[in-house]
JSON list of C-alpha atoms in Angstrom, two decimals:
[
{"chain": "P", "resi": 12, "resn": "MET", "atom": "CA", "xyz": [-16.68, -22.52, 6.31]},
{"chain": "P", "resi": 13, "resn": "ALA", "atom": "CA", "xyz": [-13.28, -22.21, 5.68]},
{"chain": "P", "resi": 14, "resn": "ARG", "atom": "CA", "xyz": [-11.96, -18.89, 6.14]},
{"chain": "P", "resi": 15, "resn": "LEU", "atom": "CA", "xyz": [-9.13, -16.40, 6.17]},
{"chain": "P", "resi": 16, "resn": "VAL", "atom": "CA", "xyz": [-7.99, -13.71, 8.78]},
{"chain": "P", "resi": 17, "resn": "VAL", "atom": "CA", "xyz": [-5.57, -10.93, 8.89]},
{"chain": "P", "resi": 18, "resn": "LEU", "atom": "CA", "xyz": [-3.01, -10.92, 11.14]},
{"chain": "P", "resi": 19, "resn": "SER", "atom": "CA", "xyz": [-0.68, -8.81, 11.24]},
{"chain": "P", "resi": 20, "resn": "GLU", "atom": "CA", "xyz": [-1.41, -5.50, 12.87]},
{"chain": "P", "resi": 21, "resn": "GLY", "atom": "CA", "xyz": [-3.58, -2.25, 11.15]},
{"chain": "P", "resi": 22, "resn": "LEU", "atom": "CA", "xyz": [-5.43, -5.12, 9.73]},
{"chain": "P", "resi": 23, "resn": "LYS", "atom": "CA", "xyz": [-5.89, -7.54, 11.86]},
{"chain": "P", "resi": 24, "resn": "GLY", "atom": "CA", "xyz": [-9.09, -9.49, 12.29]},
{"chain": "P", "resi": 25, "resn": "THR", "atom": "CA", "xyz": [-9.91, -8.84, 9.10]},
{"chain": "P", "resi": 26, "resn": "SER", "atom": "CA", "xyz": [-11.31, -11.79, 6.91]},
{"chain": "P", "resi": 27, "resn": "HIS", "atom": "CA", "xyz": [-12.92, -13.06, 4.16]},
{"chain": "P", "resi": 28, "resn": "GLU", "atom": "CA", "xyz": [-15.18, -16.31, 4.47]},
{"chain": "P", "resi": 29, "resn": "LEU", "atom": "CA", "xyz": [-13.90, -18.28, 0.96]},
{"chain": "P", "resi": 30, "resn": "THR", "atom": "CA", "xyz": [-17.39, -19.48, -0.74]},
{"chain": "P", "resi": 31, "resn": "VAL", "atom": "CA", "xyz": [-15.83, -19.95, -4.52]},
{"chain": "P", "resi": 32, "resn": "ASP", "atom": "CA", "xyz": [-13.90, -22.11, -6.20]},
{"chain": "P", "resi": 33, "resn": "SER", "atom": "CA", "xyz": [-11.85, -18.79, -6.52]},
{"chain": "P", "resi": 34, "resn": "THR", "atom": "CA", "xyz": [-11.10, -15.93, -4.53]},
{"chain": "P", "resi": 35, "resn": "THR", "atom": "CA", "xyz": [-7.96, -13.51, -6.05]},
{"chain": "P", "resi": 36, "resn": "VAL", "atom": "CA", "xyz": [-6.01, -12.14, -3.42]},
{"chain": "P", "resi": 37, "resn": "GLY", "atom": "CA", "xyz": [-3.96, -8.59, -3.70]},
{"chain": "P", "resi": 38, "resn": "ARG", "atom": "CA", "xyz": [-4.02, -4.64, -3.07]},
{"chain": "P", "resi": 39, "resn": "VAL", "atom": "CA", "xyz": [-7.01, -3.83, -5.59]},
{"chain": "P", "resi": 40, "resn": "GLU", "atom": "CA", "xyz": [-10.40, -3.20, -4.92]},
{"chain": "P", "resi": 41, "resn": "ASP", "atom": "CA", "xyz": [-11.11, -5.90, -7.83]},
{"chain": "P", "resi": 42, "resn": "ASN", "atom": "CA", "xyz": [-9.71, -8.41, -6.07]},
{"chain": "P", "resi": 43, "resn": "ALA", "atom": "CA", "xyz": [-12.49, -10.87, -4.47]},
{"chain": "P", "resi": 44, "resn": "PHE", "atom": "CA", "xyz": [-10.00, -9.72, -0.79]},
{"chain": "P", "resi": 45, "resn": "GLN", "atom": "CA", "xyz": [-8.26, -6.72, -0.43]},
{"chain": "P", "resi": 46, "resn": "ILE", "atom": "CA", "xyz": [-5.86, -6.79, 1.51]},
{"chain": "P", "resi": 47, "resn": "PRO", "atom": "CA", "xyz": [-4.60, -2.70, 1.02]},
{"chain": "P", "resi": 48, "resn": "ASP", "atom": "CA", "xyz": [-1.32, -3.09, 2.09]},
{"chain": "P", "resi": 49, "resn": "VAL", "atom": "CA", "xyz": [1.99, -1.74, 0.02]},
{"chain": "P", "resi": 50, "resn": "SER", "atom": "CA", "xyz": [3.55, -4.95, 0.18]},
{"chain": "P", "resi": 51, "resn": "VAL", "atom": "CA", "xyz": [0.85, -6.79, -1.54]},
{"chain": "P", "resi": 52, "resn": "SER", "atom": "CA", "xyz": [0.93, -7.03, -4.96]},
{"chain": "P", "resi": 53, "resn": "SER", "atom": "CA", "xyz": [-2.11, -5.39, -7.13]},
{"chain": "P", "resi": 54, "resn": "HIS", "atom": "CA", "xyz": [-2.81, -9.43, -7.35]},
{"chain": "P", "resi": 55, "resn": "HIS", "atom": "CA", "xyz": [-1.46, -11.81, -5.53]},
{"chain": "P", "resi": 56, "resn": "CYS", "atom": "CA", "xyz": [-2.68, -14.84, -5.31]},
{"chain": "P", "resi": 57, "resn": "GLU", "atom": "CA", "xyz": [-5.36, -16.76, -5.79]},
{"chain": "P", "resi": 58, "resn": "ILE", "atom": "CA", "xyz": [-6.54, -19.40, -3.64]},
{"chain": "P", "resi": 59, "resn": "LEU", "atom": "CA", "xyz": [-7.97, -22.33, -5.23]},
{"chain": "P", "resi": 60, "resn": "LEU", "atom": "CA", "xyz": [-11.01, -24.50, -3.36]},
{"chain": "P", "resi": 61, "resn": "LYS", "atom": "CA", "xyz": [-10.76, -27.86, -4.33]},
{"chain": "P", "resi": 62, "resn": "GLY", "atom": "CA", "xyz": [-12.83, -29.96, -2.42]},
{"chain": "P", "resi": 63, "resn": "ALA", "atom": "CA", "xyz": [-11.57, -30.38, 0.62]},
{"chain": "P", "resi": 64, "resn": "GLU", "atom": "CA", "xyz": [-9.02, -28.48, 0.23]},
{"chain": "P", "resi": 65, "resn": "VAL", "atom": "CA", "xyz": [-7.34, -25.34, -0.51]},
{"chain": "P", "resi": 66, "resn": "VAL", "atom": "CA", "xyz": [-4.68, -24.62, -2.64]},
{"chain": "P", "resi": 67, "resn": "VAL", "atom": "CA", "xyz": [-2.82, -21.13, -3.07]},
{"chain": "P", "resi": 68, "resn": "LYS", "atom": "CA", "xyz": [-1.49, -20.34, -6.04]},
{"chain": "P", "resi": 69, "resn": "ASP", "atom": "CA", "xyz": [0.31, -17.37, -6.54]},
{"chain": "P", "resi": 70, "resn": "LEU", "atom": "CA", "xyz": [-0.11, -15.05, -9.82]},
{"chain": "P", "resi": 71, "resn": "ASN", "atom": "CA", "xyz": [4.01, -13.68, -9.84]},
{"chain": "P", "resi": 72, "resn": "SER", "atom": "CA", "xyz": [2.80, -10.87, -6.86]},
{"chain": "P", "resi": 73, "resn": "THR", "atom": "CA", "xyz": [6.91, -8.41, -6.79]},
{"chain": "P", "resi": 74, "resn": "ASN", "atom": "CA", "xyz": [6.85, -9.46, -2.28]},
{"chain": "P", "resi": 75, "resn": "GLY", "atom": "CA", "xyz": [6.66, -13.27, -2.77]},
{"chain": "P", "resi": 76, "resn": "THR", "atom": "CA", "xyz": [3.35, -16.22, -0.89]},
{"chain": "P", "resi": 77, "resn": "TYR", "atom": "CA", "xyz": [4.84, -17.86, 1.88]},
{"chain": "P", "resi": 78, "resn": "ILE", "atom": "CA", "xyz": [3.07, -20.80, 4.35]},
{"chain": "P", "resi": 79, "resn": "ASP", "atom": "CA", "xyz": [5.73, -21.29, 7.10]},
{"chain": "P", "resi": 80, "resn": "GLY", "atom": "CA", "xyz": [8.00, -18.91, 5.30]},
{"chain": "P", "resi": 81, "resn": "SER", "atom": "CA", "xyz": [8.42, -21.23, 2.37]},
{"chain": "P", "resi": 82, "resn": "LYS", "atom": "CA", "xyz": [8.41, -19.90, -0.50]},
{"chain": "P", "resi": 83, "resn": "VAL", "atom": "CA", "xyz": [5.69, -20.62, -2.48]},
{"chain": "P", "resi": 84, "resn": "THR", "atom": "CA", "xyz": [3.84, -20.99, -6.50]},
{"chain": "P", "resi": 85, "resn": "GLU", "atom": "CA", "xyz": [1.17, -23.05, -6.20]},
{"chain": "P", "resi": 86, "resn": "ALA", "atom": "CA", "xyz": [0.53, -25.59, -2.99]},
{"chain": "P", "resi": 87, "resn": "SER", "atom": "CA", "xyz": [-2.26, -26.10, -0.09]},
{"chain": "P", "resi": 88, "resn": "LEU", "atom": "CA", "xyz": [-2.63, -24.78, 2.77]},
{"chain": "P", "resi": 89, "resn": "LYS", "atom": "CA", "xyz": [-3.70, -26.32, 5.67]},
{"chain": "P", "resi": 90, "resn": "PRO", "atom": "CA", "xyz": [-6.00, -25.47, 8.48]},
{"chain": "P", "resi": 91, "resn": "GLY", "atom": "CA", "xyz": [-4.03, -23.13, 11.25]},
{"chain": "P", "resi": 92, "resn": "GLN", "atom": "CA", "xyz": [-1.08, -22.42, 9.03]},
{"chain": "P", "resi": 93, "resn": "THR", "atom": "CA", "xyz": [0.59, -19.07, 8.11]},
{"chain": "P", "resi": 94, "resn": "LEU", "atom": "CA", "xyz": [-0.05, -17.53, 4.49]},
{"chain": "P", "resi": 95, "resn": "ARG", "atom": "CA", "xyz": [2.30, -14.62, 4.10]},
{"chain": "P", "resi": 96, "resn": "LEU", "atom": "CA", "xyz": [1.98, -12.11, 1.16]},
{"chain": "P", "resi": 97, "resn": "GLY", "atom": "CA", "xyz": [3.93, -9.57, 0.65]},
{"chain": "P", "resi": 98, "resn": "GLN", "atom": "CA", "xyz": [4.31, -8.24, 5.07]},
{"chain": "P", "resi": 99, "resn": "VAL", "atom": "CA", "xyz": [0.69, -9.35, 5.23]},
{"chain": "P", "resi": 100, "resn": "GLU", "atom": "CA", "xyz": [0.42, -12.92, 7.77]},
{"chain": "P", "resi": 101, "resn": "LEU", "atom": "CA", "xyz": [-2.70, -14.43, 7.44]},
{"chain": "P", "resi": 102, "resn": "GLN", "atom": "CA", "xyz": [-3.80, -17.96, 9.06]},
{"chain": "P", "resi": 103, "resn": "LEU", "atom": "CA", "xyz": [-7.04, -20.39, 7.48]},
{"chain": "P", "resi": 104, "resn": "VAL", "atom": "CA", "xyz": [-9.61, -21.07, 9.80]},
{"chain": "P", "resi": 105, "resn": "VAL", "atom": "CA", "xyz": [-12.16, -23.83, 9.79]},
{"chain": "P", "resi": 106, "resn": "GLY", "atom": "CA", "xyz": [-15.26, -23.80, 11.89]},
{"chain": "P", "resi": 107, "resn": "GLU", "atom": "CA", "xyz": [-17.51, -21.15, 13.43]},
{"chain": "P", "resi": 108, "resn": "GLY", "atom": "CA", "xyz": [-15.02, -18.72, 14.27]},
{"chain": "P", "resi": 109, "resn": "ALA", "atom": "CA", "xyz": [-12.03, -20.52, 16.30]},
{"chain": "P", "resi": 110, "resn": "PRO", "atom": "CA", "xyz": [-8.61, -20.61, 14.93]},
{"chain": "P", "resi": 111, "resn": "ALA", "atom": "CA", "xyz": [-8.00, -23.80, 14.11]},
{"chain": "P", "resi": 112, "resn": "PRO", "atom": "CA", "xyz": [-5.01, -25.41, 16.00]},
{"chain": "P", "resi": 113, "resn": "ALA", "atom": "CA", "xyz": [-1.31, -25.06, 15.32]},
{"chain": "P", "resi": 114, "resn": "PRO", "atom": "CA", "xyz": [0.40, -27.83, 13.76]},
{"chain": "P", "resi": 115, "resn": "ALA", "atom": "CA", "xyz": [2.50, -29.52, 16.55]},
{"chain": "P", "resi": 116, "resn": "ALA", "atom": "CA", "xyz": [6.03, -27.79, 14.19]},
{"chain": "P", "resi": 117, "resn": "ALA", "atom": "CA", "xyz": [4.03, -24.37, 14.01]},
{"chain": "P", "resi": 118, "resn": "PRO", "atom": "CA", "xyz": [6.94, -22.15, 17.81]},
{"chain": "P", "resi": 119, "resn": "LYS", "atom": "CA", "xyz": [3.27, -19.97, 18.30]},
{"chain": "P", "resi": 120, "resn": "ALA", "atom": "CA", "xyz": [0.20, -20.48, 19.31]},
{"chain": "P", "resi": 121, "resn": "ALA", "atom": "CA", "xyz": [-3.23, -19.70, 17.11]},
{"chain": "P", "resi": 122, "resn": "PRO", "atom": "CA", "xyz": [-4.55, -15.55, 18.19]},
{"chain": "P", "resi": 123, "resn": "SER", "atom": "CA", "xyz": [-7.75, -14.93, 19.17]},
{"chain": "P", "resi": 124, "resn": "VAL", "atom": "CA", "xyz": [-10.41, -14.41, 16.08]},
{"chain": "P", "resi": 125, "resn": "PRO", "atom": "CA", "xyz": [-13.24, -11.28, 16.11]},
{"chain": "P", "resi": 126, "resn": "GLY", "atom": "CA", "xyz": [-16.39, -13.55, 15.47]},
{"chain": "P", "resi": 127, "resn": "GLN", "atom": "CA", "xyz": [-17.38, -11.62, 12.65]},
{"chain": "P", "resi": 128, "resn": "THR", "atom": "CA", "xyz": [-16.15, -9.96, 9.95]},
{"chain": "P", "resi": 129, "resn": "VAL", "atom": "CA", "xyz": [-14.33, -6.68, 9.71]},
{"chain": "P", "resi": 130, "resn": "VAL", "atom": "CA", "xyz": [-14.98, -4.34, 6.82]},
{"chain": "P", "resi": 131, "resn": "VAL", "atom": "CA", "xyz": [-11.63, -2.02, 5.27]},
{"chain": "P", "resi": 132, "resn": "GLN", "atom": "CA", "xyz": [-13.19, 0.73, 3.70]},
{"chain": "P", "resi": 133, "resn": "ARG", "atom": "CA", "xyz": [-11.20, 1.24, 1.14]},
{"chain": "P", "resi": 134, "resn": "GLY", "atom": "CA", "xyz": [-8.54, -0.15, -0.27]},
{"chain": "P", "resi": 135, "resn": "VAL", "atom": "CA", "xyz": [-6.29, 1.23, -3.75]},
{"chain": "P", "resi": 136, "resn": "SER", "atom": "CA", "xyz": [-7.14, 1.15, -7.23]},
{"chain": "P", "resi": 137, "resn": "LEU", "atom": "CA", "xyz": [-5.54, 0.96, -10.36]},
{"chain": "P", "resi": 138, "resn": "SER", "atom": "CA", "xyz": [-6.24, 5.00, -11.20]},
{"chain": "P", "resi": 139, "resn": "GLU", "atom": "CA", "xyz": [-4.27, 6.16, -7.91]},
{"chain": "P", "resi": 140, "resn": "LEU", "atom": "CA", "xyz": [-1.10, 3.26, -7.58]},
{"chain": "P", "resi": 141, "resn": "GLU", "atom": "CA", "xyz": [-0.62, 4.54, -11.47]},
{"chain": "P", "resi": 142, "resn": "LYS", "atom": "CA", "xyz": [-0.83, 8.70, -10.35]},
{"chain": "P", "resi": 143, "resn": "GLY", "atom": "CA", "xyz": [2.36, 8.31, -8.03]},
{"chain": "P", "resi": 144, "resn": "PRO", "atom": "CA", "xyz": [2.24, 7.92, -3.70]},
{"chain": "P", "resi": 145, "resn": "VAL", "atom": "CA", "xyz": [-1.10, 6.77, -2.52]},
{"chain": "P", "resi": 146, "resn": "ALA", "atom": "CA", "xyz": [-2.05, 8.86, 0.65]},
{"chain": "P", "resi": 147, "resn": "GLY", "atom": "CA", "xyz": [-1.97, 6.40, 3.56]},
{"chain": "P", "resi": 148, "resn": "PHE", "atom": "CA", "xyz": [1.08, 4.08, 2.69]},
{"chain": "P", "resi": 149, "resn": "ASP", "atom": "CA", "xyz": [4.89, 4.39, 3.94]},
{"chain": "P", "resi": 150, "resn": "THR", "atom": "CA", "xyz": [6.43, 5.39, 0.95]},
{"chain": "P", "resi": 151, "resn": "ALA", "atom": "CA", "xyz": [9.98, 6.26, 3.30]},
{"chain": "P", "resi": 152, "resn": "ASN", "atom": "CA", "xyz": [10.37, 2.02, 2.97]},
{"chain": "P", "resi": 153, "resn": "ALA", "atom": "CA", "xyz": [13.61, 1.45, 1.32]},
{"chain": "P", "resi": 154, "resn": "ALA", "atom": "CA", "xyz": [12.51, -2.11, -0.21]},
{"chain": "P", "resi": 155, "resn": "PHE", "atom": "CA", "xyz": [8.65, -0.42, -1.77]},
{"chain": "P", "resi": 156, "resn": "SER", "atom": "CA", "xyz": [10.26, 2.07, -3.23]},
{"chain": "P", "resi": 157, "resn": "LYS", "atom": "CA", "xyz": [9.70, 2.93, -6.89]},
{"chain": "P", "resi": 158, "resn": "LYS", "atom": "CA", "xyz": [13.75, 2.16, -8.84]},
{"chain": "P", "resi": 159, "resn": "SER", "atom": "CA", "xyz": [16.20, 4.69, -10.95]},
{"chain": "P", "resi": 160, "resn": "ASN", "atom": "CA", "xyz": [16.18, 3.75, -13.94]},
{"chain": "P", "resi": 161, "resn": "GLN", "atom": "CA", "xyz": [19.93, 4.73, -13.96]},
{"chain": "P", "resi": 162, "resn": "VAL", "atom": "CA", "xyz": [20.31, 2.30, -17.53]},
{"chain": "P", "resi": 163, "resn": "ASN", "atom": "CA", "xyz": [17.99, 5.14, -18.65]},
{"chain": "P", "resi": 164, "resn": "ARG", "atom": "CA", "xyz": [19.74, 8.64, -17.75]},
{"chain": "P", "resi": 165, "resn": "TYR", "atom": "CA", "xyz": [23.61, 7.39, -19.28]},
{"chain": "P", "resi": 166, "resn": "PHE", "atom": "CA", "xyz": [22.24, 5.71, -22.63]},
{"chain": "P", "resi": 167, "resn": "LEU", "atom": "CA", "xyz": [21.13, 9.37, -22.75]},
{"chain": "P", "resi": 168, "resn": "ILE", "atom": "CA", "xyz": [24.05, 10.89, -21.87]},
{"chain": "P", "resi": 169, "resn": "GLY", "atom": "CA", "xyz": [26.17, 9.30, -23.84]},
{"chain": "P", "resi": 170, "resn": "GLY", "atom": "CA", "xyz": [23.13, 9.59, -26.30]},
{"chain": "P", "resi": 171, "resn": "VAL", "atom": "CA", "xyz": [23.92, 13.73, -26.38]},
{"chain": "P", "resi": 172, "resn": "ILE", "atom": "CA", "xyz": [28.17, 13.25, -26.35]},
{"chain": "P", "resi": 173, "resn": "ILE", "atom": "CA", "xyz": [28.44, 11.37, -29.05]},
{"chain": "P", "resi": 174, "resn": "GLY", "atom": "CA", "xyz": [25.46, 13.75, -31.36]},
{"chain": "P", "resi": 175, "resn": "ILE", "atom": "CA", "xyz": [27.85, 17.11, -30.15]},
{"chain": "P", "resi": 176, "resn": "ALA", "atom": "CA", "xyz": [30.32, 14.77, -31.36]},
{"chain": "P", "resi": 177, "resn": "ILE", "atom": "CA", "xyz": [29.38, 13.69, -35.02]},
{"chain": "P", "resi": 178, "resn": "LEU", "atom": "CA", "xyz": [28.09, 16.99, -35.32]},
{"chain": "P", "resi": 179, "resn": "ALA", "atom": "CA", "xyz": [31.94, 18.28, -34.54]},
{"chain": "P", "resi": 180, "resn": "VAL", "atom": "CA", "xyz": [32.66, 16.29, -37.58]},
{"chain": "P", "resi": 181, "resn": "ILE", "atom": "CA", "xyz": [30.68, 17.59, -40.32]},
{"chain": "P", "resi": 182, "resn": "VAL", "atom": "CA", "xyz": [31.65, 20.78, -39.16]},
{"chain": "P", "resi": 183, "resn": "PHE", "atom": "CA", "xyz": [34.75, 20.24, -39.66]},
{"chain": "P", "resi": 184, "resn": "LEU", "atom": "CA", "xyz": [34.26, 18.72, -42.89]},
{"chain": "P", "resi": 185, "resn": "VAL", "atom": "CA", "xyz": [32.15, 21.31, -44.36]},
{"chain": "P", "resi": 186, "resn": "LEU", "atom": "CA", "xyz": [35.23, 24.38, -43.20]},
{"chain": "P", "resi": 187, "resn": "THR", "atom": "CA", "xyz": [37.87, 22.34, -44.75]},
{"chain": "P", "resi": 188, "resn": "VAL", "atom": "CA", "xyz": [36.11, 21.68, -47.98]},
{"chain": "P", "resi": 189, "resn": "LYS", "atom": "CA", "xyz": [35.93, 25.20, -49.00]}
]
């Protein structure tokens, strides 16, 4: 049986058995495999089982989907390869709890993985994300912070100045006509 195992600290050992043809992976709770990490998109990718092949399909994620360091939109994932979603690294494992051997080109050995799935208490719901910063997530990291929209501010200031100028012209015309 194939499963995805998280390698990154903080979530290390968390895994998900790939038992259905399509598994969604993302930060929010409506995904089949929820990864509560700020660098993972709400609906980051989809894992498809096509016979013996495991295919990863990116769902227009913000921080990208990578297999062994190469950005992919849709690609086959082999046992032992590293799948990175945002800043979270996972590995495809096959068999009864033992990680698959790392590919010959891989510079690091496959990590040991606990024999059972670790349950993550609760992730982030969409309504919590819409309210603003979520407790427990480091929002100080500039790579994932909300960007300010300077264009709207300049547009508003320009509109106010033009409005005042038009109003001044109208007042001038009304006073000079009398």
